PDB file of C-alpha atoms in Angstrom:
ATOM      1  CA  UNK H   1     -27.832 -55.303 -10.773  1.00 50.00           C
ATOM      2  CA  UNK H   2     -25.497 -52.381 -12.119  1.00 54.00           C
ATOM      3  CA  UNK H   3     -23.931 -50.733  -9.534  1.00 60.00           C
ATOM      4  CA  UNK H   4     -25.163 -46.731  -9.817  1.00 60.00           C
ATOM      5  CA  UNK H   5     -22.498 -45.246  -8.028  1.00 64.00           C
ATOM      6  CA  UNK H   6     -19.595 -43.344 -10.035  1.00 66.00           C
ATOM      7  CA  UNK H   7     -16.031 -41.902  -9.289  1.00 67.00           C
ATOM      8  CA  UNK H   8     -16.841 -37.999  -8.580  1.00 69.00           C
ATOM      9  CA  UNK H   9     -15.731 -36.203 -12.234  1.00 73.00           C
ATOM     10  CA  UNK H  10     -14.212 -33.241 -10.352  1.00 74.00           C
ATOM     11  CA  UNK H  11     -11.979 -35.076  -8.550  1.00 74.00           C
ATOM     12  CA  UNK H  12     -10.300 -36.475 -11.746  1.00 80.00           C
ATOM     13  CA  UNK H  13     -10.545 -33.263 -13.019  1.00 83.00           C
ATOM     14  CA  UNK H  14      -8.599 -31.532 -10.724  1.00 80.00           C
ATOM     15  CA  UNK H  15      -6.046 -33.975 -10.812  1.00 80.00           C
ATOM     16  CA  UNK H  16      -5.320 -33.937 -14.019  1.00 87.00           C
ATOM     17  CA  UNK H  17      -4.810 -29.988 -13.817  1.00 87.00           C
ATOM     18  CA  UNK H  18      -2.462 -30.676 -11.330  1.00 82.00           C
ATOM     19  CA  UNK H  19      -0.436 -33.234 -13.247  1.00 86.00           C
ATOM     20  CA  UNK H  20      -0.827 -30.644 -16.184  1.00 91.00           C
ATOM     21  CA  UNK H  21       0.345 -28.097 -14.247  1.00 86.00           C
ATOM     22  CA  UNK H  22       3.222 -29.227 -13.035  1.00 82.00           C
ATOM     23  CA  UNK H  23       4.870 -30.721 -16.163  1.00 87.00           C
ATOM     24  CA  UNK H  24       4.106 -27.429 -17.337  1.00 87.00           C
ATOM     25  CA  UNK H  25       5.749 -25.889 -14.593  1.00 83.00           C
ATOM     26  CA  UNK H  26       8.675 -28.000 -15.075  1.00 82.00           C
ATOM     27  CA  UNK H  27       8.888 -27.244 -18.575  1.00 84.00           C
ATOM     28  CA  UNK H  28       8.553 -23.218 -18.648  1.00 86.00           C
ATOM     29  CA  UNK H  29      10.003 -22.417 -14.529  1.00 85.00           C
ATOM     30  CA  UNK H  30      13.183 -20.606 -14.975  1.00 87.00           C
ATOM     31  CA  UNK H  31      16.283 -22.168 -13.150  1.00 84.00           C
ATOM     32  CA  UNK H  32      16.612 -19.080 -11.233  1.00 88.00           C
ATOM     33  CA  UNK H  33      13.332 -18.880  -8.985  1.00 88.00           C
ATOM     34  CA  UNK H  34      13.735 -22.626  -8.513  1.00 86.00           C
ATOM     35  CA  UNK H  35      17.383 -21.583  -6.612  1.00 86.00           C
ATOM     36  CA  UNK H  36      15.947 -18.876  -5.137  1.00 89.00           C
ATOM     37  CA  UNK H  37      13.350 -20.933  -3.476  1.00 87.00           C
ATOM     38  CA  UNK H  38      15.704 -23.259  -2.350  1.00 85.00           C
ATOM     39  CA  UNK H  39      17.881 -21.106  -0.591  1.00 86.00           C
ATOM     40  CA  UNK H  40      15.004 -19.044   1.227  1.00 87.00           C
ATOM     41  CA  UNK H  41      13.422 -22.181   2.225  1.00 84.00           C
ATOM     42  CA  UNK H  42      16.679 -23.151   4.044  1.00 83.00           C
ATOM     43  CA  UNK H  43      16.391 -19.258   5.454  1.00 86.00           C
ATOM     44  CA  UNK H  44      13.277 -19.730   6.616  1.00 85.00           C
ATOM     45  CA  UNK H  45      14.147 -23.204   8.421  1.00 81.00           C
ATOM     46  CA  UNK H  46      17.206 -21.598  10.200  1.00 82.00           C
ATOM     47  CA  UNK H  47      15.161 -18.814  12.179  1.00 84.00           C
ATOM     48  CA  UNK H  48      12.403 -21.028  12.763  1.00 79.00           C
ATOM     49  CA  UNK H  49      14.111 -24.151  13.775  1.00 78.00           C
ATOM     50  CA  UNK H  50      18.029 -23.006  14.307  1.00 81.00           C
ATOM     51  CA  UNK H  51      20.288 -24.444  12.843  1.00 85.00           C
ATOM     52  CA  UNK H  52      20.581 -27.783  13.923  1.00 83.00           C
ATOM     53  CA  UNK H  53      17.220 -28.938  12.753  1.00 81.00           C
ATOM     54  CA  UNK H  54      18.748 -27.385   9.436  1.00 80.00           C
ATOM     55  CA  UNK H  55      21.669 -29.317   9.421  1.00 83.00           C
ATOM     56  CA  UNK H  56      19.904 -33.020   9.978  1.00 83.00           C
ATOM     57  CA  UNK H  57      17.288 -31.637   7.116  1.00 82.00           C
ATOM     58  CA  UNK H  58      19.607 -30.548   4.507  1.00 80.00           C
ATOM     59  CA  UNK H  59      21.923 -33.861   5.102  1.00 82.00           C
ATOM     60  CA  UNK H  60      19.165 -36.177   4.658  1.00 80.00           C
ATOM     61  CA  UNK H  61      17.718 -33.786   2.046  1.00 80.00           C
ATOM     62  CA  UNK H  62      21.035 -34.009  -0.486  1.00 78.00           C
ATOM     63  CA  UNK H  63      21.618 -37.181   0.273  1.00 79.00           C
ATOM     64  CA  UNK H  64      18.227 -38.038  -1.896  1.00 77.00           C
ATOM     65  CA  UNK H  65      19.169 -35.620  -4.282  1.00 75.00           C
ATOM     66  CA  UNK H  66      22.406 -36.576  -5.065  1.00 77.00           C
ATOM     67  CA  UNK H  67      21.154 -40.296  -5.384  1.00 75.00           C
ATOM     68  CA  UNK H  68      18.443 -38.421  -7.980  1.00 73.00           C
ATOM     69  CA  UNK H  69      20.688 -36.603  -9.530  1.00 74.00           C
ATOM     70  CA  UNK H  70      23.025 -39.420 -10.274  1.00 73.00           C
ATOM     71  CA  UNK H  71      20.173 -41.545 -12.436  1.00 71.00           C
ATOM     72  CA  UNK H  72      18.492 -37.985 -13.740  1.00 69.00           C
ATOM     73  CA  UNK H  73      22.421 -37.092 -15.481  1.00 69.00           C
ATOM     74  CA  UNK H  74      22.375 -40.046 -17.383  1.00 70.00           C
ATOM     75  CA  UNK H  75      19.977 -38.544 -19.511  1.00 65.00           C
ATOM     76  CA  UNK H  76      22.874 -35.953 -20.863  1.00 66.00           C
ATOM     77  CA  UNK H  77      24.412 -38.648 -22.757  1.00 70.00           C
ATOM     78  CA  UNK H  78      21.508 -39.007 -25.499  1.00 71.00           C
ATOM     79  CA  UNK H  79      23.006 -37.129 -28.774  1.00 74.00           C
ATOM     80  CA  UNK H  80      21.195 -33.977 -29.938  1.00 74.00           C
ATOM     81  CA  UNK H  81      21.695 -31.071 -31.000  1.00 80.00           C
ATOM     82  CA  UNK H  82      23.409 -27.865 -28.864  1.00 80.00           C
ATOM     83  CA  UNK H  83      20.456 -25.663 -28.209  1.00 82.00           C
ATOM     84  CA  UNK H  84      18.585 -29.110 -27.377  1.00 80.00           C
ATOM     85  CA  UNK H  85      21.256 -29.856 -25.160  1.00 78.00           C
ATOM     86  CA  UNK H  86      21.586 -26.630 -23.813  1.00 80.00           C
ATOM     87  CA  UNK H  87      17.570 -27.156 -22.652  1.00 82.00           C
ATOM     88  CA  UNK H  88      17.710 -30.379 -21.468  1.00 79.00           C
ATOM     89  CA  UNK H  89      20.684 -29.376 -18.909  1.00 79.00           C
ATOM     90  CA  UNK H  90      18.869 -26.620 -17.989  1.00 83.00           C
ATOM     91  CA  UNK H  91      15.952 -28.877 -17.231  1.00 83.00           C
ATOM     92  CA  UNK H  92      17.742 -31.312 -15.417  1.00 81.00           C
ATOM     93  CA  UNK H  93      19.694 -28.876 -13.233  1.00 83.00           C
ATOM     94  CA  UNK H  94      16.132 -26.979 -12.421  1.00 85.00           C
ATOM     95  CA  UNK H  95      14.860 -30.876 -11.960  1.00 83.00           C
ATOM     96  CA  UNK H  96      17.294 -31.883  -9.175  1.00 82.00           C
ATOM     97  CA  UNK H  97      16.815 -28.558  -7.672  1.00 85.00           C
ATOM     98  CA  UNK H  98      12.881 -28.850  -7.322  1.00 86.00           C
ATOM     99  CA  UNK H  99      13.785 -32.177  -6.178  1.00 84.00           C
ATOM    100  CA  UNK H 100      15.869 -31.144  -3.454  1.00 84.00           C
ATOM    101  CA  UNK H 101      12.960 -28.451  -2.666  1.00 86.00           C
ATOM    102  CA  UNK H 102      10.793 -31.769  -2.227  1.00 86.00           C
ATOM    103  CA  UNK H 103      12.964 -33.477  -0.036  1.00 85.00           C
ATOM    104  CA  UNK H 104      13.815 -30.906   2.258  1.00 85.00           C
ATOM    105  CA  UNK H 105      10.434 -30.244   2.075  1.00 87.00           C
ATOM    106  CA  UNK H 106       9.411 -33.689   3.147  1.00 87.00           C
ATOM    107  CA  UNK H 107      12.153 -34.038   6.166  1.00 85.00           C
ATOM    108  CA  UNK H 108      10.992 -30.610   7.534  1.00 85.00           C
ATOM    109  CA  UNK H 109       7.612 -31.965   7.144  1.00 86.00           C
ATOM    110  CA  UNK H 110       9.012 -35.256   9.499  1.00 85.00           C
ATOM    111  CA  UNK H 111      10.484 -32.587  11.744  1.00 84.00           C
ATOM    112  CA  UNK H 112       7.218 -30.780  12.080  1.00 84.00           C
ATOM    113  CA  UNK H 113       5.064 -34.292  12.591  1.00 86.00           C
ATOM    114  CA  UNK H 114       7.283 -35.051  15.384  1.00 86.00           C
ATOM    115  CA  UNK H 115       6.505 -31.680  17.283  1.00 84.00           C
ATOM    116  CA  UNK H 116       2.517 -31.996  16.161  1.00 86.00           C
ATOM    117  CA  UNK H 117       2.220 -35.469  17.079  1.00 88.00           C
ATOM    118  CA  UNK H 118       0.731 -35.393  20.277  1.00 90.00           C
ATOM    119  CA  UNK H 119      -1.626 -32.382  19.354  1.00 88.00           C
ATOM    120  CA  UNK H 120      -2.999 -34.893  16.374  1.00 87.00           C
ATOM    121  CA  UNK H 121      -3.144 -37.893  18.891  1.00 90.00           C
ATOM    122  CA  UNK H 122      -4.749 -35.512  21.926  1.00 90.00           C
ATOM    123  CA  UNK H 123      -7.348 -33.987  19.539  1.00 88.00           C
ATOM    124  CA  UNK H 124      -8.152 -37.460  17.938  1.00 87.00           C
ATOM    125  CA  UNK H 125      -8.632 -38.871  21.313  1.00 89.00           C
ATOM    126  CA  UNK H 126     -10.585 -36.286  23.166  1.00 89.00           C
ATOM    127  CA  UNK H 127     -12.680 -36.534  19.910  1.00 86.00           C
ATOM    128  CA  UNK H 128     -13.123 -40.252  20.387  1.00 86.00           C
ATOM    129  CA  UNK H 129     -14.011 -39.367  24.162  1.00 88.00           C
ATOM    130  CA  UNK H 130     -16.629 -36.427  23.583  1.00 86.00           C
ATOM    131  CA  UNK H 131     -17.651 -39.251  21.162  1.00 85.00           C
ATOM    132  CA  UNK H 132     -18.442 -41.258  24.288  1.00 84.00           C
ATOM    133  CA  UNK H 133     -19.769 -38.670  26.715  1.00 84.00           C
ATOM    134  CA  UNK H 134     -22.368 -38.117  23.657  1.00 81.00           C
ATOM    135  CA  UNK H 135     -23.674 -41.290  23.372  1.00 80.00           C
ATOM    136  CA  UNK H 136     -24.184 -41.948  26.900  1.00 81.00           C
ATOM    137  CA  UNK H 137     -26.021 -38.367  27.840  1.00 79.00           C
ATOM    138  CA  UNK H 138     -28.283 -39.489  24.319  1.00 75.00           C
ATOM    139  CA  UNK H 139     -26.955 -36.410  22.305  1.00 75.00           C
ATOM    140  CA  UNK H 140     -27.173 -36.129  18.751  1.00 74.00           C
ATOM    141  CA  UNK H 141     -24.252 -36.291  16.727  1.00 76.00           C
ATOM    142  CA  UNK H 142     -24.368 -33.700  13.761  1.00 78.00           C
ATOM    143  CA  UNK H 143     -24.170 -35.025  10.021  1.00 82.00           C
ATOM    144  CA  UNK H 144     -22.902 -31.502   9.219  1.00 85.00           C
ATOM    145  CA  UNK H 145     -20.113 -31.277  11.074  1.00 85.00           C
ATOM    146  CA  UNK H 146     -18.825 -34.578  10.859  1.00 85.00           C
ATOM    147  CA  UNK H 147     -19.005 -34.115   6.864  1.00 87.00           C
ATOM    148  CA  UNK H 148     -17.133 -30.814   7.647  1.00 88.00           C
ATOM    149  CA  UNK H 149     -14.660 -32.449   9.800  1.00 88.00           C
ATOM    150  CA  UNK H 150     -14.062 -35.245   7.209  1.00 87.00           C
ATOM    151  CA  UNK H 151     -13.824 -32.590   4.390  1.00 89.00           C
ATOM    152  CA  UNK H 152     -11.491 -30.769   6.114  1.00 90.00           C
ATOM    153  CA  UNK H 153      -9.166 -33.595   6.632  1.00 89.00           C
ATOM    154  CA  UNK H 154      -8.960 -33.902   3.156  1.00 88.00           C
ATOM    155  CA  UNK H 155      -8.693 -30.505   2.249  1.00 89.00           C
ATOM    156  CA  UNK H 156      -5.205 -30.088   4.617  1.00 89.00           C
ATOM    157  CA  UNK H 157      -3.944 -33.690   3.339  1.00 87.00           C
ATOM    158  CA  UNK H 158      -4.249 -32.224  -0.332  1.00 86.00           C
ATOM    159  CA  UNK H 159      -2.602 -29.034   1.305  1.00 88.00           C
ATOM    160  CA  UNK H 160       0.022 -30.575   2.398  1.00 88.00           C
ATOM    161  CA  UNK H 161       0.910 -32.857  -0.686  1.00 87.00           C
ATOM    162  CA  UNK H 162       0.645 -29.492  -2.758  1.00 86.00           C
ATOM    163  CA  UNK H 163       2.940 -27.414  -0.449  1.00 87.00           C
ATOM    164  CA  UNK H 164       5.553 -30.293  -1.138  1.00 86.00           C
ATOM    165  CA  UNK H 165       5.430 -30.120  -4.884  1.00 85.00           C
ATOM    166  CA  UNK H 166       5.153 -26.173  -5.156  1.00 85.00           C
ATOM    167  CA  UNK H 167       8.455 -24.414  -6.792  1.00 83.00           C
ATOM    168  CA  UNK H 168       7.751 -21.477  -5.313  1.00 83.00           C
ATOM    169  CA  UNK H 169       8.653 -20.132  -1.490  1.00 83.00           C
ATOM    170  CA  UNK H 170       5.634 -20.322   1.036  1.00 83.00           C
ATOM    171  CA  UNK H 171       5.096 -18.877   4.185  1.00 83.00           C
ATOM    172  CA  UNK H 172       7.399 -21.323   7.134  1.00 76.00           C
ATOM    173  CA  UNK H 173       3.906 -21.618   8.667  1.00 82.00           C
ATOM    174  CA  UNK H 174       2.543 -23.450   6.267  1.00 84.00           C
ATOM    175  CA  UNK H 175       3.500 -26.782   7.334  1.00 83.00           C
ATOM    176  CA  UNK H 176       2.929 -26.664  10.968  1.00 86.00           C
ATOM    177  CA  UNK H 177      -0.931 -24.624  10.216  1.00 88.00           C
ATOM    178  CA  UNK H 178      -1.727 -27.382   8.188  1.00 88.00           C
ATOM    179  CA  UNK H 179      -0.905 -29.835  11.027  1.00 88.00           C
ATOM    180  CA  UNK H 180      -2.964 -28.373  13.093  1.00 89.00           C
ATOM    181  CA  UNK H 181      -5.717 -27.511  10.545  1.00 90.00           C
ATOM    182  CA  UNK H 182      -5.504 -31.708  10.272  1.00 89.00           C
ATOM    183  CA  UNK H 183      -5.886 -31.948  14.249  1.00 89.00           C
ATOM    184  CA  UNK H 184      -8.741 -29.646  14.614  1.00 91.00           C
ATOM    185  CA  UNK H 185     -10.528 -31.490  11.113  1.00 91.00           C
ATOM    186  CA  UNK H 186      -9.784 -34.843  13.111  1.00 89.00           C
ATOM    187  CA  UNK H 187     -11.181 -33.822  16.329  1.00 89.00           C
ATOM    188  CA  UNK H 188     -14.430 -33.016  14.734  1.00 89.00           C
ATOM    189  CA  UNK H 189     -14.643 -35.843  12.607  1.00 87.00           C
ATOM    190  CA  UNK H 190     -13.920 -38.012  15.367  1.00 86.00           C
ATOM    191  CA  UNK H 191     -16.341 -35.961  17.767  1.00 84.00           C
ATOM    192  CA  UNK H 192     -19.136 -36.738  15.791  1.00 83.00           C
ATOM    193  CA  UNK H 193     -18.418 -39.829  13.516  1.00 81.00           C
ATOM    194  CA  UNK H 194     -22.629 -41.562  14.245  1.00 79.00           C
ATOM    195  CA  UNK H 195     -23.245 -43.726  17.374  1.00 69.00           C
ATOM    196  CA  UNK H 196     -23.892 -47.127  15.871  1.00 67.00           C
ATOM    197  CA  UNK H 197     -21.228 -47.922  13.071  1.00 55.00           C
TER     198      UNK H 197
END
């Protein structure tokens, strides 16, 4: 029998925006707001963290990007033409600093999971418990809500993968509200995930 069930269309859709998006963003982002994100997302760090969780982020941080930036120069060496040269530094220069963004990015977001952690494991538990209390008073679990808690998962996982790619400064809450936009979404996908599995 053929199977009837199909990848969802929007899904691929959307991801191929995003992949259009960003090599388009890569190709037409001037140098200049890519530095100037980079230094106000260190800002931002340093009030909200001090300056010691800056200082372990921006170590690990440039030690990625100068292990990037050492395969990404290679590409200089091609022969072309001046103004094509010209652009292709640029590039590269704007490429290694959006790739610093990311991994400073990505440690802060380590930083952040370490604080969160036990809100994500206490909300996942007490989900798994109300779970429990649920099935033993004979309450019904709601479809609604656990489709709401599972879409909402999602929704702050594809949040949070954006916020690392994106050029651009965001808010220092971003990070840690999406954490906790993830613990609420599992607490109510655990609270009512159905009785018999």
């Amino acid at each position: 029998m053929a199977r009837t069930d199909r990848p969802n269309p929007w899904s691929t859709l959307i991801v191929t925006l995003c992949i259009i998006g960003m090599i388009a963003a890569w190709l037409l982002i001037p140098r200049q707001i890519v530095e100037q994100a980079r230094v106000a997302e260190q800002q931002q760090m340093i009030s909200w963290a001090g300056e010691g969780a800056d200082q372990w982020i921006y170590g690990k941080s440039s030690a990625m990007a100068l292990e990037f930036s050492r395969e990404v120069v290679k590409a200089t060496s091609i022969e072309m033409t001046r103004e094509l040269k010209g652009w292709v530094v640029d590039r590269i220069y704007t490429t290694i600093l959006w790739s610093d963004i990311i991994f400073y990015r990505m440690y802060s977001l380590a930083l952040w999971f370490l604080i969160a952690f036990p809100v994500l494991m206490a909300a996942s538990t007490d989900g798994v418990l109300m779970r429990e209390i649920r099935k033993n008073m004979f309450i019904s679990q709601s479809p609604l809500r656990l489709s709401i808690g599972a879409n909402l998962f999602l929704l702050s996982s594809v949040l949070l993968l954006l916020w690392l790619f994106i050029p651009f400064l965001l808010p220092a809450i971003s990070a840690p509200g999406m954490i906790l936009m993830m613990g609420f979404s599992l607490w109510m996908w655990m609270a009512n995930i159905q009785k018999r599995i």
